[in-house]
Coordinates of C-alpha atoms (C1' of nucleotides) in Angstrom, one line a residue:
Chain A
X2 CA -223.3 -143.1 19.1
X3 CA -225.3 -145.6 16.8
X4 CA -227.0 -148.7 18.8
X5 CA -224.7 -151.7 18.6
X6 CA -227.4 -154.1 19.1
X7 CA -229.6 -152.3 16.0
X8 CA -226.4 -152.4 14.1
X9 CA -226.3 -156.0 14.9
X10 CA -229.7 -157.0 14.3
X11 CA -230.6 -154.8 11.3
X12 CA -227.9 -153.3 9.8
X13 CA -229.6 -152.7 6.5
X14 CA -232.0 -150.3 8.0
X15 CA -229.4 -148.4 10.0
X16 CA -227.1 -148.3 6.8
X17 CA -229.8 -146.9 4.5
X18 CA -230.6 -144.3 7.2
X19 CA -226.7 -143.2 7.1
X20 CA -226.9 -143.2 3.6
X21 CA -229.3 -140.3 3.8
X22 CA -226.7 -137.8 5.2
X23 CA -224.7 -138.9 2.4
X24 CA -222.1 -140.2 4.4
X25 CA -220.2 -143.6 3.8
X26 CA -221.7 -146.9 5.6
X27 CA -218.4 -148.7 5.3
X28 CA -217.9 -148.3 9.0
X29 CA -220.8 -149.7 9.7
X30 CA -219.6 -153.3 7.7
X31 CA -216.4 -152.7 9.7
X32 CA -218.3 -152.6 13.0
X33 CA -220.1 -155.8 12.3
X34 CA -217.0 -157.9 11.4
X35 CA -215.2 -156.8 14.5
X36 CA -217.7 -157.3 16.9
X37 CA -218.9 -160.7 16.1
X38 CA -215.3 -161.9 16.5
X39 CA -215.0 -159.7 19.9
X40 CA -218.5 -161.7 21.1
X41 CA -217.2 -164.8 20.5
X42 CA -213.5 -164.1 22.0
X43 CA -215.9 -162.7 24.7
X44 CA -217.5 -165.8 25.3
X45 CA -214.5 -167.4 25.1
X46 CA -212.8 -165.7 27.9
X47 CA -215.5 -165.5 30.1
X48 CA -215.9 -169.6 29.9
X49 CA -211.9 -169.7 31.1
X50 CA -212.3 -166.5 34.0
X51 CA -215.3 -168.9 35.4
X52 CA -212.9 -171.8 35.4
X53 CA -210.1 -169.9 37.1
X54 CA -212.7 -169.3 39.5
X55 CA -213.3 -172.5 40.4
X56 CA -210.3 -173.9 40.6
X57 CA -209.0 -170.4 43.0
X58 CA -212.0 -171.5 45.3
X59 CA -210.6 -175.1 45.3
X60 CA -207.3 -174.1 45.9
X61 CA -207.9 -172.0 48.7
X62 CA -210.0 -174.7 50.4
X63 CA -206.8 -176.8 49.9
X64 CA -204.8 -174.5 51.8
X65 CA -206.8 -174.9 54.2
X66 CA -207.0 -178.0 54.8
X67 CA -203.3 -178.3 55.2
X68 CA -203.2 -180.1 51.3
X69 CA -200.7 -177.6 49.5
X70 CA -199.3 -180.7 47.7
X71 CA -202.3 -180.6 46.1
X72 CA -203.3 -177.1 45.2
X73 CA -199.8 -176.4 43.5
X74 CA -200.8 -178.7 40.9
X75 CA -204.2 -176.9 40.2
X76 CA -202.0 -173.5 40.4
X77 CA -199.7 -175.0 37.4
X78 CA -203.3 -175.8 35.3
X79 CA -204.9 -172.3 36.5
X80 CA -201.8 -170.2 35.4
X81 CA -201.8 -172.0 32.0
X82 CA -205.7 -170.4 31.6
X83 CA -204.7 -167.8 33.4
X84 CA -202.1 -166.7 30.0
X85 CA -204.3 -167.8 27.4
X86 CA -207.6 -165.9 29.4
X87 CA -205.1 -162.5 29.0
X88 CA -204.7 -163.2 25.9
X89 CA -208.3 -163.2 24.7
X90 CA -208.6 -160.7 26.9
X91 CA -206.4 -158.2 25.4
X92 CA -208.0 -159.2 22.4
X93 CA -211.4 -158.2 23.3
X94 CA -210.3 -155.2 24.2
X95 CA -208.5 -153.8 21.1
X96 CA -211.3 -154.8 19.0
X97 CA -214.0 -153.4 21.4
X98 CA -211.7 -150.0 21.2
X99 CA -211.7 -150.3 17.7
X100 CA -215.5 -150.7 17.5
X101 CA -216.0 -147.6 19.6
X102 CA -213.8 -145.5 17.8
X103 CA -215.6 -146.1 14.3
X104 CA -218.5 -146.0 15.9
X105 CA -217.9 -142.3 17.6
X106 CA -217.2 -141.3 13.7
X107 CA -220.5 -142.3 12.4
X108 CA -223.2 -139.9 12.8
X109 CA -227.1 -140.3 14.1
X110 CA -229.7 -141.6 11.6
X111 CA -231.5 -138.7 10.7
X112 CA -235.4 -139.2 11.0
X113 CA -238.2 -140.8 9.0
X114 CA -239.3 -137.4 8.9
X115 CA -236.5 -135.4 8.1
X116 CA -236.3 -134.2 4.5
X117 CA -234.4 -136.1 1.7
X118 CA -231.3 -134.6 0.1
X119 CA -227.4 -133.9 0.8
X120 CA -227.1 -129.6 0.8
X121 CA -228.7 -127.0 2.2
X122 CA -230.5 -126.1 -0.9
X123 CA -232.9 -129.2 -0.3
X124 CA -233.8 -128.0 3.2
X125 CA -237.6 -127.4 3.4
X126 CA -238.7 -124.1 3.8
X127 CA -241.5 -124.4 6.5
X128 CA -242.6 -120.5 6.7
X129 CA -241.3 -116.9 6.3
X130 CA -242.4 -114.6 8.5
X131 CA -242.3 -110.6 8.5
X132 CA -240.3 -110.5 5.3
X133 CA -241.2 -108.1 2.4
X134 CA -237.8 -107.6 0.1
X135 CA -239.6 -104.3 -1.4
X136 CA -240.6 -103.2 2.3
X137 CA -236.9 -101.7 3.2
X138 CA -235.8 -98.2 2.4
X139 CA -232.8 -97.2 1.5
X140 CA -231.3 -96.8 5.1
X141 CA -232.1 -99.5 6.1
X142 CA -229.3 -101.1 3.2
X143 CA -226.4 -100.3 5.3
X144 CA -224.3 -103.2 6.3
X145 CA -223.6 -103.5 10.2
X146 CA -220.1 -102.9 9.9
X147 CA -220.5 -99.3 7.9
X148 CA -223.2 -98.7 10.9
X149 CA -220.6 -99.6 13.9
X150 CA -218.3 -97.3 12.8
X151 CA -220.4 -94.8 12.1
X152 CA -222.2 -95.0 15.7
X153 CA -218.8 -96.2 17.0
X154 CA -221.0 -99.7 18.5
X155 CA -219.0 -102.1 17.0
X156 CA -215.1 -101.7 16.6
X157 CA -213.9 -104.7 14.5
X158 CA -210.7 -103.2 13.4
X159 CA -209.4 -103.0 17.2
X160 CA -210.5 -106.4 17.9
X161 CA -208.9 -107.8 15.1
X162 CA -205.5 -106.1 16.0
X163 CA -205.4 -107.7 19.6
X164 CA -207.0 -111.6 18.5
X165 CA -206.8 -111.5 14.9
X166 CA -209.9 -111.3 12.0
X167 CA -213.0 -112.7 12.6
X168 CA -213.2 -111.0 16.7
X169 CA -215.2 -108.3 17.2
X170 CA -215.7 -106.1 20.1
X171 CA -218.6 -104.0 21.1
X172 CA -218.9 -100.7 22.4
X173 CA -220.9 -98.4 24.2
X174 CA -224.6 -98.8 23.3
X175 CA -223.1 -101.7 21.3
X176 CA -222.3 -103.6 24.3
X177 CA -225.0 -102.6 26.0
X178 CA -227.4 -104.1 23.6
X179 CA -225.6 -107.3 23.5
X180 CA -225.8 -107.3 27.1
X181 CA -229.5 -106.8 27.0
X182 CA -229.9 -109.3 24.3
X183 CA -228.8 -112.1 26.6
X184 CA -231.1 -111.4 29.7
X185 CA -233.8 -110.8 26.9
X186 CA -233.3 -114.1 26.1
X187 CA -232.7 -115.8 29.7
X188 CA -235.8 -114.1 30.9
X189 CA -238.3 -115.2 28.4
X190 CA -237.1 -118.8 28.9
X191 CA -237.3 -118.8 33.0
X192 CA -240.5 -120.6 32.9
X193 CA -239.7 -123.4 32.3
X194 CA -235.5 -123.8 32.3
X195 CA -233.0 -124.0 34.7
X196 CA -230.6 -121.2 34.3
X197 CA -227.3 -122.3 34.4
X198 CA -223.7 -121.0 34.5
X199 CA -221.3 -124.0 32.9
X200 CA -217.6 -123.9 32.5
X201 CA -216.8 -122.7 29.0
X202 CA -213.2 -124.9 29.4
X203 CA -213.9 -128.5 29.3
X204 CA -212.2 -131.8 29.2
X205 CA -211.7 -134.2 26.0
X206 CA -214.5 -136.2 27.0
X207 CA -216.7 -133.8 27.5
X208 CA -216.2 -132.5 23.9
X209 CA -216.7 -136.3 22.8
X210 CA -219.9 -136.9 25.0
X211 CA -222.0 -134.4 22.6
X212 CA -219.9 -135.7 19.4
X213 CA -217.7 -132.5 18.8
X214 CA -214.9 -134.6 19.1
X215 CA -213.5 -136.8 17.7
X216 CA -214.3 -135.8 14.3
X217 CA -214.8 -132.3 14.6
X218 CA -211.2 -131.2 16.7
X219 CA -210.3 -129.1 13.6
X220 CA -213.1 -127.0 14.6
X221 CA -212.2 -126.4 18.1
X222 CA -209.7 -124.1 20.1
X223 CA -207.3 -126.8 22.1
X224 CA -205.3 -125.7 25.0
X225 CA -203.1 -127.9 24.9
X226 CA -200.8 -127.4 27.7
X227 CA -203.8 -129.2 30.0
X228 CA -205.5 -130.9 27.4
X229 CA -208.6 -128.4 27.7
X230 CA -211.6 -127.5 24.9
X231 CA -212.8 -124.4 24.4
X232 CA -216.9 -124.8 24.4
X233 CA -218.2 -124.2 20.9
X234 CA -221.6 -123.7 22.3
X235 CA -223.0 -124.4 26.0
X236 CA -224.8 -127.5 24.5
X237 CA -221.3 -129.3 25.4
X238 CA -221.0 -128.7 29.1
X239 CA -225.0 -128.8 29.5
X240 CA -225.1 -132.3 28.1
X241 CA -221.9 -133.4 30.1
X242 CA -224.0 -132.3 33.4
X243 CA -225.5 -135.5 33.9
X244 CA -223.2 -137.5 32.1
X245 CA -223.3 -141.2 33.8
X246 CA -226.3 -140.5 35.6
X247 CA -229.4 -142.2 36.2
X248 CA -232.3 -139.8 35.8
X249 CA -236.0 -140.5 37.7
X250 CA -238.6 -140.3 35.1
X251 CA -240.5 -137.9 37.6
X252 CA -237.5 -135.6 37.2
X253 CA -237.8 -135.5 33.3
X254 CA -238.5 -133.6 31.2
X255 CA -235.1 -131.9 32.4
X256 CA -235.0 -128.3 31.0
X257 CA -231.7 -126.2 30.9
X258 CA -230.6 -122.9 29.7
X259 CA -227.2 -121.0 29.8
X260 CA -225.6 -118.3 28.9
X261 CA -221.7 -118.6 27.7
X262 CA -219.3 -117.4 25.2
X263 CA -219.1 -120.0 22.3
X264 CA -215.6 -120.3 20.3
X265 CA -214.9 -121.4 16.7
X266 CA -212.4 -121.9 15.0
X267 CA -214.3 -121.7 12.0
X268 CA -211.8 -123.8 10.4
X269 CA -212.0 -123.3 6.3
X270 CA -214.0 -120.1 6.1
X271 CA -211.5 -117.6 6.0
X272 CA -212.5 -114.6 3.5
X273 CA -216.6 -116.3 3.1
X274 CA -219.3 -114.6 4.5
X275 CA -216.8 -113.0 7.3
X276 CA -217.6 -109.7 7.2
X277 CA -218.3 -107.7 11.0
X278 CA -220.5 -109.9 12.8
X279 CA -221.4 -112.5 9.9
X280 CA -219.3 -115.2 11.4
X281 CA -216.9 -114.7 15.0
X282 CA -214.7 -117.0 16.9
X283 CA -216.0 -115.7 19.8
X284 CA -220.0 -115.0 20.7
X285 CA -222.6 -115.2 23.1
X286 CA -225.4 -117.3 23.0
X287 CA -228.0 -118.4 25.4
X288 CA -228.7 -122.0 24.8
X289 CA -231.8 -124.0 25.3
X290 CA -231.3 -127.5 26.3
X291 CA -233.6 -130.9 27.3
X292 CA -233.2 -133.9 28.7
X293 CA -236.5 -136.1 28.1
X294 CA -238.2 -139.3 27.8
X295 CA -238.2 -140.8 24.0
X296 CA -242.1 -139.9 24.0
X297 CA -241.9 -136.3 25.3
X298 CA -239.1 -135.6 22.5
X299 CA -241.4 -134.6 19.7
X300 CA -242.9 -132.1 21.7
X301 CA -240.3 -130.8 23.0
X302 CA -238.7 -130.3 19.5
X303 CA -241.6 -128.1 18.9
X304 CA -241.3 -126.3 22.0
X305 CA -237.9 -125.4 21.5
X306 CA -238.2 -124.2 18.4
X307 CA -241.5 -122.1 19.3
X308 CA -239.4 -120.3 22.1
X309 CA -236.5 -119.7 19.9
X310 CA -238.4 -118.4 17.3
X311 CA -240.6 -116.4 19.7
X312 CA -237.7 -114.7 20.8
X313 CA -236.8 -113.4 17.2
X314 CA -240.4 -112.8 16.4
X315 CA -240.7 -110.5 19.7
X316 CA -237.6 -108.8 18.7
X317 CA -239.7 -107.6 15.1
X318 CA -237.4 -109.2 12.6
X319 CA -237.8 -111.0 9.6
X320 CA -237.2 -114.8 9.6
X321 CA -238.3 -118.2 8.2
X322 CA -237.7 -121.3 9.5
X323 CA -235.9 -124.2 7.7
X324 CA -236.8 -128.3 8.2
X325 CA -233.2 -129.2 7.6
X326 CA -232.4 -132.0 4.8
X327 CA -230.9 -135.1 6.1
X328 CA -227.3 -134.3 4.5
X329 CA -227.7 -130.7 6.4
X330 CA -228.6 -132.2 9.6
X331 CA -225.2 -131.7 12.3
X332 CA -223.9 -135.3 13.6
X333 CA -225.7 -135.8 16.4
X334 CA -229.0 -134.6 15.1
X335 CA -232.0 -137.0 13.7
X336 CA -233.7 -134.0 12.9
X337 CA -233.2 -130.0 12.6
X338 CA -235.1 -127.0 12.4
X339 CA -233.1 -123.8 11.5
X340 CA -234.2 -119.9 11.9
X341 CA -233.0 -117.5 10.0
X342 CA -233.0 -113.9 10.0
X343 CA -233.0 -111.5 7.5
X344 CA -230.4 -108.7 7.5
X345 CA -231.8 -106.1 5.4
X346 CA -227.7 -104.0 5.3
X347 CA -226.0 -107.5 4.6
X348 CA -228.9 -108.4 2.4
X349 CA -228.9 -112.0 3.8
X350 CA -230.2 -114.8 5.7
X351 CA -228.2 -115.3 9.0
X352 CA -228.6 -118.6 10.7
X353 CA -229.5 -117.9 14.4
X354 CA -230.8 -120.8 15.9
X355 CA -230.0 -124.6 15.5
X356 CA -232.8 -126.6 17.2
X357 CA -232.0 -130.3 17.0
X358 CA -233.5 -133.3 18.4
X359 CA -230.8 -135.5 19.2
X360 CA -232.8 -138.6 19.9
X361 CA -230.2 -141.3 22.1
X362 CA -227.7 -140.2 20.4
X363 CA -225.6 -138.0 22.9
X364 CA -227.2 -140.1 25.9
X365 CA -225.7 -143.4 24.5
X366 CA -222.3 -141.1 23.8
X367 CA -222.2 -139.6 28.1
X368 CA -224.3 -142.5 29.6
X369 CA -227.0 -140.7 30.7
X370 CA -230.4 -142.7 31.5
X371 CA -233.4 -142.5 33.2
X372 CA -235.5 -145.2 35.5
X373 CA -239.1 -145.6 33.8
X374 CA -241.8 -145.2 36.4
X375 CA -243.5 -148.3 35.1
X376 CA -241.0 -151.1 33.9
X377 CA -238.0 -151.8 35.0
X378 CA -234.4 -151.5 34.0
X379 CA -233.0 -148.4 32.8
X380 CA -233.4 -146.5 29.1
X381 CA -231.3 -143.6 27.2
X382 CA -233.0 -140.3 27.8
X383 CA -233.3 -138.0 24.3
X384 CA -231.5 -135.0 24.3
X385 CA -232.5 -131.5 22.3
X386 CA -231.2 -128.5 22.0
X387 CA -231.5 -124.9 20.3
X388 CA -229.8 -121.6 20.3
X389 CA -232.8 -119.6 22.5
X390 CA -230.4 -116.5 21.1
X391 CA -227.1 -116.4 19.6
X392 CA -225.7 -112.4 19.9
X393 CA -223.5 -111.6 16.9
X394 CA -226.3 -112.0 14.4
X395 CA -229.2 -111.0 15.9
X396 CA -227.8 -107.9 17.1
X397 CA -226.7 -107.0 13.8
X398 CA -230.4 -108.0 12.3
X399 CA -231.6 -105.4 14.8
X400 CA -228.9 -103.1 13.9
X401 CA -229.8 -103.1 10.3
X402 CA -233.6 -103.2 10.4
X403 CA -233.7 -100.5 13.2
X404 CA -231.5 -97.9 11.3
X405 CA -233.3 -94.8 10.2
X406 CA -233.4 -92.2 7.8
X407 CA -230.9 -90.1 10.3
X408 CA -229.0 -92.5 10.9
X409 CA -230.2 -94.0 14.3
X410 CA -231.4 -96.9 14.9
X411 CA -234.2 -97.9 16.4
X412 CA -233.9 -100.5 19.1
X413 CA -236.7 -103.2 19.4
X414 CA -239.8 -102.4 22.1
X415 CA -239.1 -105.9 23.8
X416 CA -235.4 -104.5 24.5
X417 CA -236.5 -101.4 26.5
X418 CA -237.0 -102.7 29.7
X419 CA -233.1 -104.7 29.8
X420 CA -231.9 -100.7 28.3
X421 CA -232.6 -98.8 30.8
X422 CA -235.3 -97.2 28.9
X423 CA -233.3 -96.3 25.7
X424 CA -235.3 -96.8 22.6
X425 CA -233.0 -96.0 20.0
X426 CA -229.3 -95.3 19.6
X427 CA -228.4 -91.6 18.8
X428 CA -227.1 -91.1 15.4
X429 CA -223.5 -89.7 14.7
X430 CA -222.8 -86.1 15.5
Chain B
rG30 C1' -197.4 -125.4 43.7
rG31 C1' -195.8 -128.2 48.8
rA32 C1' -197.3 -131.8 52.9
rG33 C1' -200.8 -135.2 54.7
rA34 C1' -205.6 -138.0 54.9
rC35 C1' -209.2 -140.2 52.1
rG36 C1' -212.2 -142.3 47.6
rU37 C1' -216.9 -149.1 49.0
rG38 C1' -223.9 -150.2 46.4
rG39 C1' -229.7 -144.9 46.2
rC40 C1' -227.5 -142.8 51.0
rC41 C1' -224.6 -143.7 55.7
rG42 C1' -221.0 -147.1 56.8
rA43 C1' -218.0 -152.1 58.0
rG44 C1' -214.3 -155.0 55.5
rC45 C1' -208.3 -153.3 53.6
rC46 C1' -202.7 -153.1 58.2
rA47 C1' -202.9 -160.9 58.7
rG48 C1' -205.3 -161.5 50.0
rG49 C1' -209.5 -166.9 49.5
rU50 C1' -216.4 -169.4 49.4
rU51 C1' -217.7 -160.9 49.8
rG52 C1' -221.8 -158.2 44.8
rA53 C1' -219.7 -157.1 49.4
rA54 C1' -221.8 -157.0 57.2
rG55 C1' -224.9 -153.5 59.6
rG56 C1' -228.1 -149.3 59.3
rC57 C1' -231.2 -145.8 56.6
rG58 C1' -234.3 -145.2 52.4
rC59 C1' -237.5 -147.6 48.9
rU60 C1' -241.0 -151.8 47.1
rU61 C1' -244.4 -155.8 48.2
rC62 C1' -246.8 -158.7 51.8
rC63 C1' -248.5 -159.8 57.2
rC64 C1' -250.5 -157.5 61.6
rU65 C1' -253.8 -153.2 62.5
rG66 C1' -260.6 -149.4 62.5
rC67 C1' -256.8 -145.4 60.4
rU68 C1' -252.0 -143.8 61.4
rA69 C1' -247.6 -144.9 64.1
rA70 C1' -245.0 -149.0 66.0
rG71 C1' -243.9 -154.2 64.8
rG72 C1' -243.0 -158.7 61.6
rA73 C1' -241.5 -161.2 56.6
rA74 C1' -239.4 -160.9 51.9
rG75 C1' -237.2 -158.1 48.2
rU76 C1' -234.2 -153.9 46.6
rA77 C1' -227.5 -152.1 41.4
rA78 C1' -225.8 -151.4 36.5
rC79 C1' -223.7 -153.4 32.3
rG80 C1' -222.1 -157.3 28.9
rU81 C1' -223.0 -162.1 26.8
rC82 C1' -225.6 -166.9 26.0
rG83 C1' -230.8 -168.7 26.2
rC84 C1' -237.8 -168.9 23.7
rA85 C1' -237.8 -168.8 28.9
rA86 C1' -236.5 -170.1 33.7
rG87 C1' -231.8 -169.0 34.3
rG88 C1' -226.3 -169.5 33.4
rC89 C1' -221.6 -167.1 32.9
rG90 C1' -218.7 -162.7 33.1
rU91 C1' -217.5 -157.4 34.5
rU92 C1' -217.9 -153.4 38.0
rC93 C1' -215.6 -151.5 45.6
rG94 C1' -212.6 -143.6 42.0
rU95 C1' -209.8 -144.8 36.9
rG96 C1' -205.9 -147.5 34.6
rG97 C1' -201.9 -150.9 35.1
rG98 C1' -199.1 -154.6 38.0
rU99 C1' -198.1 -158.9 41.6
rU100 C1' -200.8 -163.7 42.6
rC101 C1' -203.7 -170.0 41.5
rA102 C1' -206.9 -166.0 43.7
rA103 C1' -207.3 -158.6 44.8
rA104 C1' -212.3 -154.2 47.7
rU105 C1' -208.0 -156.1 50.4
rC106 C1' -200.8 -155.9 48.3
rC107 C1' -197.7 -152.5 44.7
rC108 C1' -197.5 -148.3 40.9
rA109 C1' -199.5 -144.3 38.1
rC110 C1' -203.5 -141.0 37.2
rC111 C1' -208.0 -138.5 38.6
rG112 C1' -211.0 -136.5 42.4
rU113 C1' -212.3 -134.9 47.6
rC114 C1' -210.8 -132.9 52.4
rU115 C1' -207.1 -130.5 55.9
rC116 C1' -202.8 -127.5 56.5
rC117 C1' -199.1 -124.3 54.0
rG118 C1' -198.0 -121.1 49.8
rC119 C1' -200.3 -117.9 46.0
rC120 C1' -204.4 -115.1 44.4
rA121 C1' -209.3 -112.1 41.9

RNA sequence: GGAGACGUGGCCGAGCCAGGUUGAAGGCGCUUCCCUGCUAAGGAAGUAACGUCGCAAGGCGUUCGUGGGUUCAAAUCCCACCGUCUCCGCCA
């Protein structure tokens, strides 16, 4: 959620930043109107609740005093403000609603810094690394999918009979790879972040406290019996897990991972780009998450990233990472970095990691503040967050780049340890 | 799922059953100062967040789980919801 008081005091910056993504500023007129007629109702009511105030104190000292004669004639005056405070007051209040929920509809200002442009073909290519289209032989051209059911690894076709296309269920070495991906990628992160096992079933406003909802419910699985959301990655319940709190400066920056199954209802992609693992409504993903200080946000963008890509790097696959362009950047980001890897079979880029620096955004949406050491009052912490490694994709990456002339695939040296000591899966036979 | 008890400030804990000057006693913690060779002990003062108005000092308002209601006035009475605990049931 946007700043009111920026909005307020210049709303000509704050639209031309909105106008980056693209997206229409008319809300943020809207917002403007409405809450300079809800400040002055405000005041309004507040003059009238101190006046009740009074005159309650007076009457009760009346009552006292044995003078009820009195006091019913300052009851008569105080239940005449008494009607006309509950009507400003209900005023107020549908107008502040109203404020909020255009305002939980209008996206963050993407940053300074954050390339100009509206689609993903102005995002800013910041390096490619390991990539040589000529370098890739012939067997390496298979798809995922063809190799799955070859090596019998991946068995789409049986996951899509019990849940329906786009699920996909691993097998054997398959699942054993995915399983090793994950602690590959909780391990290398251990450092420095708190690993954490979240709910992957959360409440309405948890979804709206990271800015999934309200705009994005299309998206998301609903259970609807006990109005429940489905996580559609860990970043939800991670940034819910201080909501409302107060953080000590000493305790920031607060680093979190987690490893949870994400959902999607991939709402509108039916039939692109769906192929085997291209695009689930169910994965994995270990998530990398921080809490931080507005100053120790830019480095911790960086770090993010650095791990994320570090664990793709490791892993020996090609990639390049993307400076996202402000009409590419996700609605609660001010700025993104994107890695993608290159899957030789599918002969594509796969998006595996989102890292996203979320300035106050998703602080300002779940509350969540921290005490300055020096200072005093209390200030929206930044929030960031990156895929430290999502399954589906990078598993098939491996899949494809590993396969050799046999038939087998090669599995990635940094694997071995989490495999038991298996460095490639057999071929068929 | 059934029955009961409970939900107060950073923490503990009064107040609620007899509604009134209670942002809320007392204690702990924390901060500053005094005393002290140092430490401990002791003394004094301070110690919420948010909104709004104001250059500021400060004023006003909101918040005692959440939301409604009764009343001139609600932490205190009534209702609903959420949560915690205990017992029962069920269960990996």
């Amino acid at each position: 959620m946007l700043d009111i008081k920026l909005i307020r005091t210049d709303p000509d910056a704050v639209k031309a930043a909105i106008a980056r993504r693209g997206e229409s500023t008319s809300a943020i007129d809207e917002v403007i109107g409405l809450d300079t007629r809800m400040r002055a109702i405000g005041t309004e009511r507040d003059d009238i609740r101190a006046e009740v105030k009074q005159i309650s104190k007076q009457v009760g000292a009346l009552h006292k005093e044995g003078r009820a004669d009195e006091a019913s004639e300052l009851q008569a005056t105080s239940r005449e403000l008494g009607d006309k405070e509950k009507a400003l007051s209900d005023e107020a209040d549908e107008l502040h609603v109203q404020i909020r929920s255009l305002l939980l509809r209008v996206s963050n200002m993407p940053s300074p810094d954050a390339p100009d442009g509206l689609t993903e073909d102005d995002n800013v290519e910041l390096r490619v690394e390991g990539f040589d289209p000529a370098s890739y032989a012939p067997h390496q051209r298979v798809p995922h999918w063809d190799i799955g059911d070859e090596l019998g690894i991946l068995d789409v076709d049986r996951a899509v009979r019990m849940s329906g296309s786009m699920f996909a269920m691993y097998r054997g070495a398959g699942a054993r790879l995915l399983r090793a991906l994950i602690n590959y990628g909780l391990d290398r992160n251990r450092d420095a972040f708190e690993e954490v096992r979240p709910p992957t079933v959360v409440k309405t406003e948890t979804m709206i406290g990271t800015g999934h909802l309200p705009k994005f419910a299309d998206d998301a699985y609903h259970l609807e019996r006990d109005d429940l959301w489905a996580i559609p990655t860990a970043e939800v319940p991670l940034t819910s897990m201080v909501a409302g709190e107060i953080l000590d400066e000493g305790d920031l920056p607060l680093r979190l991972m987690a490893h949870t199954s994400c959902y999607r209802r991939e709402a509108g992609s039916a039939g692109k780009d769906t192929r085997g693992l291209l695009r689930v409504h169910e994965f994995d993903k270990v998530e990398l998450y921080a809490f931080c200080t507005p100053d120790q946000a830019e480095a911790m963008h960086t770090e993010i990233l650095e791990r994320a890509e570090g664990a793709i790097r490791d892993l020996g696959l090609a990639h390049r990472v993307l400076d996202l362009a402000c009409g590419d950047i996700s609605g609660a980001g001010a700025r993104t970095y994107d890695i993608e890897v290159y899957a030789p079979g599918a002969e594509r880029w796969l998006e595996v990691s989102s890292v996203s620096w979320c300035t106050d955004y998703q602080a300002r949406r779940a509350n969540i503040r921290f005490r300055p050491a020096e200072g005093k009052g209390t200030e929206f912490v930044h929030s960031l967050n990156g895929s430290g490694l999502a399954v589906p994709r990078v598993w098939a990456a491996i899949v494809e780049t590993g396969r050799q002339a046999d038939g087998s695939i090669r599995l990635p040296e940094a694997l071995h340890p989490y495999l038991g000591g298996m460095t490639e899966i057999p071929a068929a036979g």
